[in-house]
Amino acid sequence: MADTATRPRLATESLPVRIFLIGVTLIFLALFLGLPLASVFAEAFASGRGPYFEALKDPYTISAIKLTLLTAAVSVPLNVLFGLAAAWAIAKFDFWGKNLLLTLIDLPFAVSPVIAGMIFVLLLGKFSPLGGWLDAHQIKIIFAVPGIILATTFVTFPFVARELLPVMQAQGVEEEQAALVLGATGWQSFWRVTLPNIKWGLLYGVILCNARAMGEFGAVSVVSGKILGQTNTLPLQVEALNDDYNFVGAFAAASLLAMLGLVTLVIKSFVEWRTARNE
Amino acid sequence: MAVSLASQTRALSPRRILPGFGLSLGYTVFYLCLLVLIPLSTVFIKAATLSYTQFWAIISDPRTIAAFKLTFGASALAAIVNAFFGLLVAWTLTRYTFPGRRIIDGLVDLPFALPTAVAGICLSAVYADNGWIGRFLAPHHIHVAYTQTGVFVALVFIGLPFVVRTVQPVLQDLETDVEEAAASLGATRAQIFARVLLPTLFPAVLTGFTLAFARALGEYGSVIFISNNIPLQGEIVPKLIMDKLDQFDYAGATAIAVVMLLASFALLLLINLLQWWSRKRLGMG
């Protein structure tokens, strides 16, 4: 990384200019990032610690936390499995239509969360042919937990594949070939050679995927039906409490999600630091 | 024997020695179709059942047009602000050292990691007329929360990391000798920035701008907390789609969604072209 200390005098700015630019940067980031983040905790503890923890004991909030954990526990492993398969196929083999496949994998990132939820309502809602059949067989997907999981899996679909791909591509095929030549089976070479090589990339993808899965709002909002205590995830519970003017409750729930975001950032920075050091 | 067999196969097809091609590609395509392509196609299938007049009536409705104007306008404005400040943030973070730089560098990704509902609720708290920032703006008759300005502020937050993260690697890889050469030939810092650095950074800034714009177009969670969501005033397109879905007006929601999807896909294509262009430029430069 280019460092100011080692930069030649001709290729940097005078001290007043530097101080001015750093000052503007810090003010901009404080207005748009720092103060909003700090306000979550300030508002959550606005009436002290007692009401904060009392708010978190709300049975609807607790059931929202459970549903959010359940959703991530299903969505993330599904996308890990897909990410491993996709990265393996794309990074290790050459085939026709590879670029098209890459673009299609990115597609969910380009779709608005509300539309992501809507497509499942169109496909499986009770006014669709498939939804009619499901309704007749008493299988509830839309406005129920399976719909929430489906929509969450859709919006988090590309995360793991996206992070694994460059790692697997950089790694090449020689090590696996060597393992196979030495007599390892395909699965052995995967578990003993491939997986240890991609573990940091995998962890990176998993935490990003998990943060989005637990925090998804728009897509889940469409398919959930928002039944308190049943189909309300934690982000939806923030909205419900906010709409009820229960601000301490809303910000207490939001503070849990903010902590999830901060923990994600810390792990992410750690993984980046690890991979930079290994290079 | 295994070695000779391996080298033989290698000569024929260098990448097919590894197992699992059929299984991994098959599963990838299957899962992609089941979860993404088939569900997404429902929008287009449903839209195809609408007649042209029906479609046009929904799209040209004043409420729809107002929502499109707000969404595209606020997204473009937010992306422009992010292009400018993103370049500045990337610049100070890579080129200068100051206390807390590493922490701030990590914090730039906050909008990626923070759930949008949290972003929305805290931005509306801070920018409300009695909030930490809003209380200094309200005496000047600047109201942010529950206005169109609020929509803009939320979209700046959401798009903030894109330009920073696309420009940063390019800045880091820049060699100082070009700048030194320009300086020794008598160019001022401002001239060097405008004539040497900016042309090199431009493709990355444009890519970041497009990414931020595309993200802002579809954003829902953070905006609905800080906007007043009133039709013809503070209603963004995703909120309008949501309203139509709540009223079981699937035809209306679909028609608007098709327009949004086509805009997103066009932007996705543009982003790919930009990245290709920027790689080519850097490869040459």
Coordinates of C-alpha atoms in Angstrom, one line a residue:
Chain A
M1 CA 0.0 0.0 0.0
A2 CA 1.3 3.5 -0.9
D3 CA 2.1 5.2 2.4
T4 CA 2.4 8.9 3.0
A5 CA 5.6 8.5 4.9
T6 CA 7.3 6.9 2.0
R7 CA 5.7 9.0 -0.7
P8 CA 8.1 11.4 -2.5
R9 CA 7.5 15.0 -1.8
L10 CA 6.6 15.8 -5.4
A11 CA 3.8 13.2 -5.4
T12 CA 1.8 14.5 -2.5
E13 CA -0.1 17.6 -1.4
S14 CA 1.0 20.4 1.0
L15 CA 0.1 19.9 4.6
P16 CA -2.8 22.4 4.7
V17 CA -4.4 20.7 1.7
R18 CA -4.0 17.3 3.3
I19 CA -5.6 18.5 6.6
F20 CA -8.5 20.1 4.7
L21 CA -9.2 16.9 2.7
I22 CA -9.0 14.7 5.8
G23 CA -11.3 17.1 7.6
V24 CA -13.9 17.1 4.9
T25 CA -13.7 13.3 4.7
L26 CA -14.2 12.9 8.4
I27 CA -17.2 15.3 8.5
F28 CA -18.8 13.6 5.6
L29 CA -18.4 10.1 7.2
A30 CA -19.5 11.4 10.6
L31 CA -22.8 12.9 9.1
F32 CA -23.6 9.8 7.1
L33 CA -22.1 6.9 9.0
G34 CA -20.8 7.7 12.5
L35 CA -23.7 9.7 14.0
P36 CA -26.5 7.4 12.6
L37 CA -24.7 4.3 14.0
A38 CA -24.1 5.9 17.4
S39 CA -27.7 7.1 17.5
V40 CA -29.0 3.4 17.5
F41 CA -27.4 2.8 20.8
A42 CA -28.2 6.2 22.2
E43 CA -31.9 5.8 21.4
A44 CA -32.0 2.2 22.6
F45 CA -30.6 3.3 26.0
A46 CA -32.5 6.6 26.0
S47 CA -34.5 5.5 29.1
G48 CA -31.6 3.6 30.7
R49 CA -30.5 0.0 30.8
G50 CA -33.6 -1.4 32.6
P51 CA -36.1 -0.5 29.9
Y52 CA -33.6 -1.6 27.2
F53 CA -33.4 -5.2 28.6
E54 CA -37.1 -5.2 29.4
A55 CA -37.8 -4.3 25.7
L56 CA -35.7 -7.2 24.5
K57 CA -37.8 -9.6 26.7
D58 CA -40.9 -8.7 24.7
P59 CA -42.3 -12.1 23.6
Y60 CA -42.8 -10.9 20.0
T61 CA -39.3 -9.6 19.9
I62 CA -38.0 -13.0 21.2
S63 CA -40.0 -14.9 18.6
A64 CA -38.7 -12.5 15.9
I65 CA -35.1 -13.2 17.0
K66 CA -35.8 -17.0 16.8
L67 CA -37.3 -16.7 13.3
T68 CA -34.4 -14.6 12.1
L69 CA -31.9 -17.2 13.4
L70 CA -33.9 -20.1 11.9
T71 CA -34.1 -18.3 8.5
A72 CA -30.3 -17.7 8.4
A73 CA -29.7 -21.3 9.6
V74 CA -31.5 -22.7 6.5
S75 CA -30.6 -20.0 3.9
V76 CA -26.9 -19.8 4.6
P77 CA -26.0 -23.5 4.3
L78 CA -28.1 -23.8 1.1
N79 CA -26.1 -21.0 -0.4
V80 CA -22.8 -22.4 0.8
L81 CA -23.6 -25.6 -0.9
F82 CA -24.5 -23.8 -4.1
G83 CA -21.5 -21.5 -3.8
L84 CA -19.1 -24.4 -3.5
A85 CA -20.6 -26.2 -6.5
A86 CA -20.7 -23.1 -8.6
A87 CA -17.2 -22.0 -7.8
W88 CA -15.8 -25.5 -8.4
A89 CA -17.4 -25.8 -11.8
I90 CA -16.5 -22.3 -12.9
A91 CA -13.0 -22.0 -11.5
K92 CA -11.7 -25.4 -12.2
F93 CA -13.2 -26.2 -15.6
D94 CA -13.6 -24.6 -19.0
F95 CA -17.0 -24.8 -20.6
W96 CA -19.2 -23.0 -23.1
G97 CA -21.5 -20.3 -21.6
K98 CA -19.3 -19.6 -18.5
N99 CA -19.7 -15.8 -18.8
L100 CA -23.5 -16.1 -19.1
L101 CA -23.6 -18.3 -16.1
L102 CA -21.5 -15.8 -14.1
T103 CA -23.9 -13.0 -15.1
L104 CA -27.0 -15.1 -14.1
I105 CA -25.5 -15.8 -10.7
D106 CA -25.2 -12.1 -10.1
L107 CA -28.8 -11.5 -11.1
P108 CA -30.3 -11.4 -7.6
F109 CA -28.0 -8.5 -6.7
A110 CA -29.7 -6.5 -9.5
V111 CA -33.2 -7.2 -8.4
S112 CA -34.9 -4.9 -6.0
P113 CA -35.7 -6.7 -2.7
V114 CA -39.4 -5.9 -3.1
I115 CA -39.4 -7.5 -6.5
A116 CA -37.5 -10.5 -5.1
G117 CA -40.3 -11.1 -2.6
M118 CA -43.0 -10.4 -5.3
I119 CA -41.7 -13.1 -7.7
F120 CA -42.4 -15.8 -5.0
V121 CA -45.9 -14.4 -4.4
L122 CA -46.5 -14.6 -8.2
L123 CA -45.2 -18.1 -8.3
L124 CA -46.6 -19.6 -5.1
G125 CA -49.3 -17.2 -3.9
K126 CA -52.8 -18.5 -3.8
F127 CA -53.8 -16.8 -7.1
S128 CA -51.2 -18.7 -9.1
P129 CA -51.8 -22.2 -10.5
L130 CA -49.0 -23.7 -8.3
G131 CA -50.3 -21.7 -5.3
G132 CA -53.8 -23.0 -5.9
W133 CA -52.5 -26.6 -5.8
L134 CA -50.5 -25.9 -2.6
D135 CA -53.6 -24.3 -1.0
A136 CA -55.7 -27.3 -1.8
H137 CA -53.1 -29.5 -0.1
Q138 CA -52.9 -27.2 2.9
I139 CA -49.2 -26.4 2.3
K140 CA -48.5 -22.8 3.4
I141 CA -45.5 -21.1 1.8
I142 CA -46.4 -17.5 1.1
F143 CA -47.2 -15.5 4.3
A144 CA -45.5 -18.3 6.2
V145 CA -42.0 -19.3 7.3
P146 CA -41.1 -21.3 4.1
G147 CA -41.8 -18.1 2.0
I148 CA -39.5 -16.1 4.2
I149 CA -36.7 -18.6 3.9
L150 CA -37.2 -18.8 0.0
A151 CA -37.1 -15.0 -0.4
T152 CA -34.0 -14.7 1.9
T153 CA -32.2 -17.5 0.0
F154 CA -32.9 -15.6 -3.2
V155 CA -31.5 -12.3 -2.1
T156 CA -28.4 -13.9 -0.5
F157 CA -27.9 -16.3 -3.4
P158 CA -24.7 -14.8 -5.0
F159 CA -22.7 -14.0 -1.8
V160 CA -20.8 -17.2 -1.2
A161 CA -20.2 -18.1 -4.9
R162 CA -19.0 -14.5 -5.5
E163 CA -16.4 -14.7 -2.7
L164 CA -15.2 -18.2 -3.5
L165 CA -14.7 -17.8 -7.2
P166 CA -11.7 -15.5 -7.2
V167 CA -10.1 -17.6 -4.5
M168 CA -10.5 -20.8 -6.3
Q169 CA -9.4 -19.3 -9.6
A170 CA -6.2 -17.9 -8.1
Q171 CA -5.5 -21.3 -6.6
G172 CA -5.5 -23.1 -9.9
V173 CA -5.8 -26.9 -10.4
E174 CA -2.3 -28.1 -9.8
E175 CA -2.7 -29.0 -6.1
E176 CA -5.8 -31.1 -6.7
Q177 CA -4.2 -32.8 -9.6
A178 CA -1.2 -33.7 -7.5
A179 CA -3.5 -35.1 -4.8
L180 CA -5.3 -37.2 -7.4
V181 CA -2.1 -38.4 -9.0
L182 CA -0.9 -39.5 -5.5
G183 CA -4.0 -41.6 -5.2
A184 CA -6.5 -39.5 -3.4
T185 CA -10.2 -39.8 -4.2
G186 CA -12.1 -36.8 -5.5
W187 CA -13.7 -36.2 -2.1
Q188 CA -10.4 -36.6 -0.2
S189 CA -8.8 -34.0 -2.4
F190 CA -11.7 -31.7 -1.8
W191 CA -11.7 -32.0 2.0
R192 CA -7.9 -32.1 2.4
V193 CA -6.6 -29.8 -0.4
T194 CA -9.4 -27.6 -1.7
L195 CA -11.2 -26.7 1.5
P196 CA -8.1 -25.7 3.6
N197 CA -7.1 -23.4 0.7
I198 CA -10.4 -21.7 0.4
K199 CA -11.4 -21.5 4.1
W200 CA -10.8 -17.8 4.5
G201 CA -12.7 -17.0 1.3
L202 CA -15.5 -19.3 2.5
L203 CA -15.7 -17.6 5.9
Y204 CA -15.8 -14.2 4.2
G205 CA -18.7 -15.3 2.0
V206 CA -20.5 -16.9 4.9
I207 CA -20.5 -13.9 7.1
L208 CA -21.6 -11.5 4.4
C209 CA -24.3 -13.9 3.4
N210 CA -25.4 -14.3 7.0
A211 CA -25.5 -10.6 7.7
R212 CA -27.7 -10.1 4.7
A213 CA -29.9 -13.1 5.5
M214 CA -30.5 -11.9 9.1
G215 CA -31.0 -8.3 8.0
E216 CA -33.1 -8.7 4.9
F217 CA -36.2 -6.4 5.0
G218 CA -37.8 -5.7 1.7
A219 CA -38.1 -9.2 0.2
V220 CA -39.2 -10.7 3.6
S221 CA -41.6 -7.9 4.1
V222 CA -43.5 -9.0 0.9
V223 CA -43.8 -12.7 1.7
S224 CA -44.1 -12.6 5.5
G225 CA -47.6 -11.4 6.1
K226 CA -46.2 -9.8 9.3
I227 CA -48.1 -11.9 11.8
L228 CA -46.6 -10.8 15.2
G229 CA -45.0 -13.7 17.0
Q230 CA -45.3 -16.0 14.0
T231 CA -43.9 -14.6 10.7
N232 CA -42.2 -11.4 11.9
T233 CA -38.4 -11.4 11.6
L234 CA -36.3 -9.1 13.6
P235 CA -36.0 -6.4 11.0
L236 CA -39.8 -6.5 10.5
Q237 CA -40.2 -6.3 14.3
V238 CA -38.1 -3.1 14.3
E239 CA -40.7 -1.7 11.8
A240 CA -43.7 -2.9 13.8
L241 CA -42.4 -1.4 17.1
N242 CA -41.5 1.8 15.3
D243 CA -45.0 2.1 13.8
D244 CA -46.4 1.6 17.3
Y245 CA -44.3 4.5 18.6
N246 CA -42.5 2.1 20.9
F247 CA -39.2 3.7 20.1
V248 CA -37.1 2.1 22.9
G249 CA -38.4 -1.3 21.8
A250 CA -37.7 -0.5 18.1
F251 CA -34.2 0.8 18.8
A252 CA -33.4 -2.1 21.2
A253 CA -34.3 -4.6 18.5
A254 CA -32.3 -2.4 16.0
S255 CA -29.3 -2.4 18.3
L256 CA -29.1 -6.2 18.1
L257 CA -29.0 -6.0 14.3
A258 CA -26.5 -3.1 14.5
M259 CA -24.3 -5.3 16.7
L260 CA -24.6 -8.1 14.1
G261 CA -23.4 -5.6 11.5
L262 CA -20.5 -4.5 13.6
V263 CA -19.4 -8.1 14.4
T264 CA -19.6 -8.8 10.6
L265 CA -17.3 -5.9 9.9
V266 CA -14.8 -7.0 12.5
I267 CA -14.7 -10.6 11.2
K268 CA -14.5 -9.2 7.6
S269 CA -11.6 -6.9 8.5
F270 CA -9.9 -9.8 10.2
V271 CA -10.2 -12.1 7.2
E272 CA -8.9 -9.4 4.9
W273 CA -6.0 -8.8 7.2
R274 CA -5.3 -12.6 7.2
T275 CA -5.4 -13.0 3.4
A276 CA -3.3 -9.9 2.9
R277 CA -0.7 -11.3 5.2
N278 CA -0.6 -14.7 3.5
E279 CA 0.0 -13.1 0.1
Chain B
M1 CA 1.4 -45.5 -14.3
A2 CA -0.9 -43.0 -12.7
V3 CA 1.6 -40.3 -13.6
S4 CA 1.8 -41.1 -17.2
L5 CA -2.0 -41.4 -17.4
A6 CA -2.3 -38.0 -15.8
S7 CA 0.1 -36.4 -18.2
Q8 CA -1.6 -38.0 -21.1
T9 CA -5.0 -36.7 -20.2
R10 CA -3.5 -33.4 -19.4
A11 CA -2.1 -33.1 -22.9
L12 CA -5.6 -33.7 -24.3
S13 CA -7.7 -31.6 -22.0
P14 CA -5.8 -29.6 -19.3
R15 CA -8.7 -29.0 -17.0
R16 CA -10.8 -32.1 -17.1
I17 CA -8.7 -34.3 -14.9
L18 CA -10.4 -33.1 -11.8
P19 CA -13.6 -34.9 -10.9
G20 CA -17.0 -33.4 -10.2
F21 CA -17.6 -31.3 -13.3
G22 CA -21.0 -32.8 -14.2
L23 CA -22.2 -32.9 -10.5
S24 CA -21.1 -29.3 -9.7
L25 CA -22.2 -27.7 -12.9
G26 CA -25.5 -29.7 -12.9
Y27 CA -26.3 -28.7 -9.3
T28 CA -25.4 -25.1 -10.1
V29 CA -27.7 -24.9 -13.1
F30 CA -30.5 -26.8 -11.3
Y31 CA -30.4 -24.5 -8.2
L32 CA -30.1 -21.4 -10.3
C33 CA -33.1 -22.3 -12.4
L34 CA -35.2 -23.4 -9.3
L35 CA -34.5 -20.4 -7.1
V36 CA -33.7 -17.6 -9.5
L37 CA -34.7 -18.1 -13.2
I38 CA -38.1 -19.7 -12.8
P39 CA -39.3 -17.3 -10.1
L40 CA -38.0 -14.3 -12.0
S41 CA -39.7 -15.5 -15.2
T42 CA -43.1 -15.2 -13.5
V43 CA -42.9 -11.4 -13.7
F44 CA -42.4 -11.5 -17.5
I45 CA -45.1 -14.2 -17.9
K46 CA -47.6 -12.3 -15.8
A47 CA -46.7 -9.1 -17.7
A48 CA -47.3 -10.8 -21.0
T49 CA -51.0 -11.4 -20.0
L50 CA -51.5 -7.6 -19.9
S51 CA -52.6 -5.8 -23.0
Y52 CA -50.6 -2.8 -24.2
T53 CA -53.3 -0.4 -23.2
Q54 CA -53.5 -1.9 -19.7
F55 CA -49.7 -1.8 -19.3
W56 CA -49.6 1.8 -20.5
A57 CA -52.4 2.9 -18.3
I58 CA -50.5 1.6 -15.2
I59 CA -47.2 3.0 -16.2
S60 CA -48.5 6.5 -17.3
D61 CA -50.6 6.9 -14.1
P62 CA -49.5 10.2 -12.4
R63 CA -48.8 8.3 -9.2
T64 CA -46.5 5.9 -11.0
I65 CA -44.7 8.6 -12.9
A66 CA -44.2 10.6 -9.7
A67 CA -42.7 7.5 -8.0
F68 CA -40.4 6.9 -11.0
K69 CA -39.2 10.5 -11.0
L70 CA -38.4 10.5 -7.3
T71 CA -36.7 7.1 -7.4
F72 CA -34.5 7.8 -10.5
G73 CA -33.9 11.5 -9.5
A74 CA -32.9 10.8 -5.9
S75 CA -30.8 7.7 -6.9
A76 CA -28.9 9.8 -9.5
L77 CA -28.3 12.6 -7.1
A78 CA -27.2 10.3 -4.4
A79 CA -24.9 8.5 -6.8
I80 CA -23.3 11.8 -7.9
V81 CA -22.7 12.8 -4.3
N82 CA -21.2 9.4 -3.7
A83 CA -19.0 9.6 -6.8
F84 CA -17.6 12.9 -5.5
F85 CA -17.2 12.0 -1.8
G86 CA -16.3 8.4 -2.6
L87 CA -13.3 9.6 -4.6
L88 CA -12.4 11.9 -1.7
V89 CA -12.7 9.2 0.9
A90 CA -10.8 6.7 -1.1
W91 CA -8.1 9.3 -1.7
T92 CA -7.6 10.3 1.9
L93 CA -7.8 6.7 3.1
T94 CA -5.1 5.4 0.7
R95 CA -2.8 8.4 0.5
Y96 CA -2.7 10.0 3.9
T97 CA -2.1 8.7 7.4
F98 CA -4.1 10.0 10.3
P99 CA -5.2 8.6 13.6
G100 CA -8.1 6.1 13.3
R101 CA -7.6 5.6 9.6
R102 CA -7.8 1.8 9.8
I103 CA -11.0 1.9 11.8
I104 CA -12.6 4.4 9.5
D105 CA -11.5 2.3 6.5
G106 CA -13.4 -0.7 8.1
L107 CA -16.4 1.4 8.9
V108 CA -16.9 2.4 5.2
D109 CA -18.4 -1.0 4.6
L110 CA -21.0 -0.4 7.3
P111 CA -23.8 0.1 4.8
F112 CA -23.1 -3.3 3.4
A113 CA -23.3 -5.0 6.8
L114 CA -26.0 -2.9 8.5
P115 CA -29.5 -4.2 7.9
T116 CA -31.4 -1.6 5.9
A117 CA -34.2 -1.3 8.5
V118 CA -31.6 -0.2 11.1
A119 CA -30.1 2.2 8.6
G120 CA -33.6 3.7 8.0
I121 CA -34.6 3.9 11.6
C122 CA -31.3 5.6 12.7
L123 CA -31.1 8.0 9.8
S124 CA -34.6 9.2 10.5
A125 CA -33.8 9.6 14.2
V126 CA -30.6 11.6 13.4
Y127 CA -32.2 13.8 10.7
A128 CA -35.6 14.4 12.3
D129 CA -36.1 18.0 13.3
N130 CA -35.2 17.2 16.9
G131 CA -32.4 14.8 16.0
W132 CA -28.7 15.2 16.4
I133 CA -28.2 16.7 12.9
G134 CA -31.8 17.7 12.1
R135 CA -31.9 20.2 15.0
F136 CA -29.2 22.3 13.4
L137 CA -30.9 22.2 10.0
A138 CA -34.5 22.9 11.1
P139 CA -33.9 26.6 12.1
H140 CA -32.7 27.1 8.5
H141 CA -36.0 25.5 7.3
I142 CA -34.1 22.5 6.0
H143 CA -36.2 19.4 6.8
V144 CA -34.7 16.1 5.9
A145 CA -36.6 13.3 7.6
Y146 CA -40.1 12.6 6.2
T147 CA -39.3 14.6 3.0
Q148 CA -37.8 13.9 -0.4
T149 CA -34.5 15.0 1.0
G150 CA -34.7 12.1 3.4
V151 CA -35.0 9.7 0.5
F152 CA -31.8 11.2 -0.9
V153 CA -29.9 11.0 2.4
A154 CA -30.9 7.3 2.8
L155 CA -29.7 6.5 -0.7
V156 CA -26.4 8.3 -0.1
F157 CA -25.9 6.1 3.0
I158 CA -26.7 2.9 1.0
G159 CA -24.4 3.7 -1.9
L160 CA -21.5 5.1 0.1
P161 CA -19.1 2.1 -0.1
F162 CA -19.4 1.4 -3.8
V163 CA -17.3 4.3 -5.2
V164 CA -14.8 4.0 -2.3
R165 CA -14.3 0.3 -2.9
T166 CA -13.9 0.5 -6.7
V167 CA -11.5 3.5 -6.6
Q168 CA -9.3 2.3 -3.7
P169 CA -7.6 -0.6 -5.4
V170 CA -6.8 1.5 -8.5
L171 CA -5.4 4.3 -6.3
Q172 CA -3.2 1.8 -4.4
D173 CA -1.8 0.3 -7.6
L174 CA -0.8 3.7 -9.1
E175 CA 2.9 4.1 -9.3
T176 CA 4.3 7.5 -8.1
D177 CA 6.7 7.9 -11.0
V178 CA 4.1 9.3 -13.4
E179 CA 3.2 12.0 -10.8
E180 CA 6.9 12.7 -10.2
A181 CA 7.6 13.0 -13.9
A182 CA 4.7 15.4 -14.3
A183 CA 5.8 17.4 -11.3
S184 CA 9.4 17.6 -12.5
L185 CA 8.1 18.9 -15.8
G186 CA 6.6 21.8 -14.0
A187 CA 3.0 20.7 -13.5
T188 CA 1.2 21.8 -10.3
R189 CA -0.6 19.3 -8.0
A190 CA -4.0 20.5 -9.4
Q191 CA -2.8 20.0 -13.0
I192 CA -1.4 16.5 -12.1
F193 CA -4.7 15.6 -10.5
A194 CA -6.8 16.8 -13.4
R195 CA -4.6 15.6 -16.3
V196 CA -2.9 12.5 -14.9
L197 CA -4.7 11.0 -12.0
L198 CA -8.4 11.7 -12.8
P199 CA -8.3 10.1 -16.3
T200 CA -6.8 7.0 -14.8
L201 CA -9.3 6.9 -11.9
F202 CA -12.3 7.8 -14.1
P203 CA -13.4 4.3 -15.2
A204 CA -13.4 3.2 -11.6
V205 CA -15.4 6.2 -10.4
L206 CA -17.9 5.6 -13.2
T207 CA -18.2 1.9 -12.3
G208 CA -18.8 2.8 -8.6
F209 CA -21.3 5.5 -9.6
T210 CA -23.3 3.0 -11.7
L211 CA -23.2 0.4 -8.9
A212 CA -24.4 2.9 -6.3
F213 CA -27.1 4.1 -8.7
A214 CA -28.3 0.5 -9.4
R215 CA -28.4 -0.3 -5.7
A216 CA -30.3 2.9 -4.9
L217 CA -33.0 2.2 -7.5
G218 CA -34.1 -0.9 -5.8
E219 CA -33.6 0.2 -2.2
Y220 CA -36.6 -0.2 0.0
G221 CA -35.8 -0.8 3.7
S222 CA -33.9 2.3 4.6
V223 CA -36.0 4.7 2.5
I224 CA -39.4 3.8 3.9
F225 CA -38.4 4.7 7.4
I226 CA -37.1 8.2 6.5
S227 CA -39.6 9.1 3.8
N228 CA -43.2 10.2 4.4
N229 CA -44.3 7.6 1.8
I230 CA -47.1 9.8 0.6
P231 CA -48.2 9.0 -3.0
L232 CA -47.1 11.8 -5.5
Q233 CA -44.7 13.1 -2.8
G234 CA -42.4 10.8 -1.0
E235 CA -43.3 7.4 -2.5
I236 CA -40.5 5.5 -4.2
V237 CA -41.2 2.8 -6.8
P238 CA -40.5 -0.2 -4.5
K239 CA -43.0 1.2 -2.0
L240 CA -45.6 1.7 -4.8
I241 CA -45.1 -2.0 -5.8
M242 CA -45.5 -3.0 -2.2
D243 CA -48.7 -1.0 -1.9
K244 CA -50.1 -2.6 -5.1
L245 CA -49.2 -6.1 -3.7
D246 CA -50.9 -5.3 -0.4
Q247 CA -54.1 -4.5 -2.4
F248 CA -53.7 -7.7 -4.4
D249 CA -53.3 -5.5 -7.6
Y250 CA -50.8 -8.0 -9.0
A251 CA -51.2 -6.7 -12.6
G252 CA -50.2 -3.2 -11.5
A253 CA -47.3 -4.4 -9.4
T254 CA -46.1 -6.6 -12.3
A255 CA -46.2 -3.9 -14.9
I256 CA -44.1 -1.5 -12.7
A257 CA -41.8 -4.4 -11.7
V258 CA -41.0 -5.2 -15.3
V259 CA -39.9 -1.6 -16.0
M260 CA -37.7 -1.7 -12.9
L261 CA -36.2 -5.1 -13.8
L262 CA -35.4 -4.0 -17.3
A263 CA -33.7 -0.8 -15.9
S264 CA -31.7 -3.0 -13.5
F265 CA -30.6 -5.5 -16.2
A266 CA -29.5 -2.6 -18.5
L267 CA -27.5 -1.2 -15.6
L268 CA -26.0 -4.7 -14.9
L269 CA -24.9 -4.9 -18.5
L270 CA -23.5 -1.4 -18.4
I271 CA -21.5 -2.3 -15.2
N272 CA -20.0 -5.3 -16.9
L273 CA -19.0 -3.2 -19.9
L274 CA -17.5 -0.5 -17.6
Q275 CA -15.5 -3.1 -15.7
W276 CA -14.2 -4.5 -19.0
W277 CA -13.3 -1.0 -20.2
S278 CA -11.6 -0.1 -17.0
R279 CA -9.5 -3.4 -17.0
K280 CA -8.5 -2.6 -20.6
R281 CA -7.5 0.9 -19.8
L282 CA -5.4 -0.1 -16.8
G283 CA -3.9 -3.0 -18.7
M284 CA -2.8 -0.5 -21.3
G285 CA -1.7 2.3 -18.9

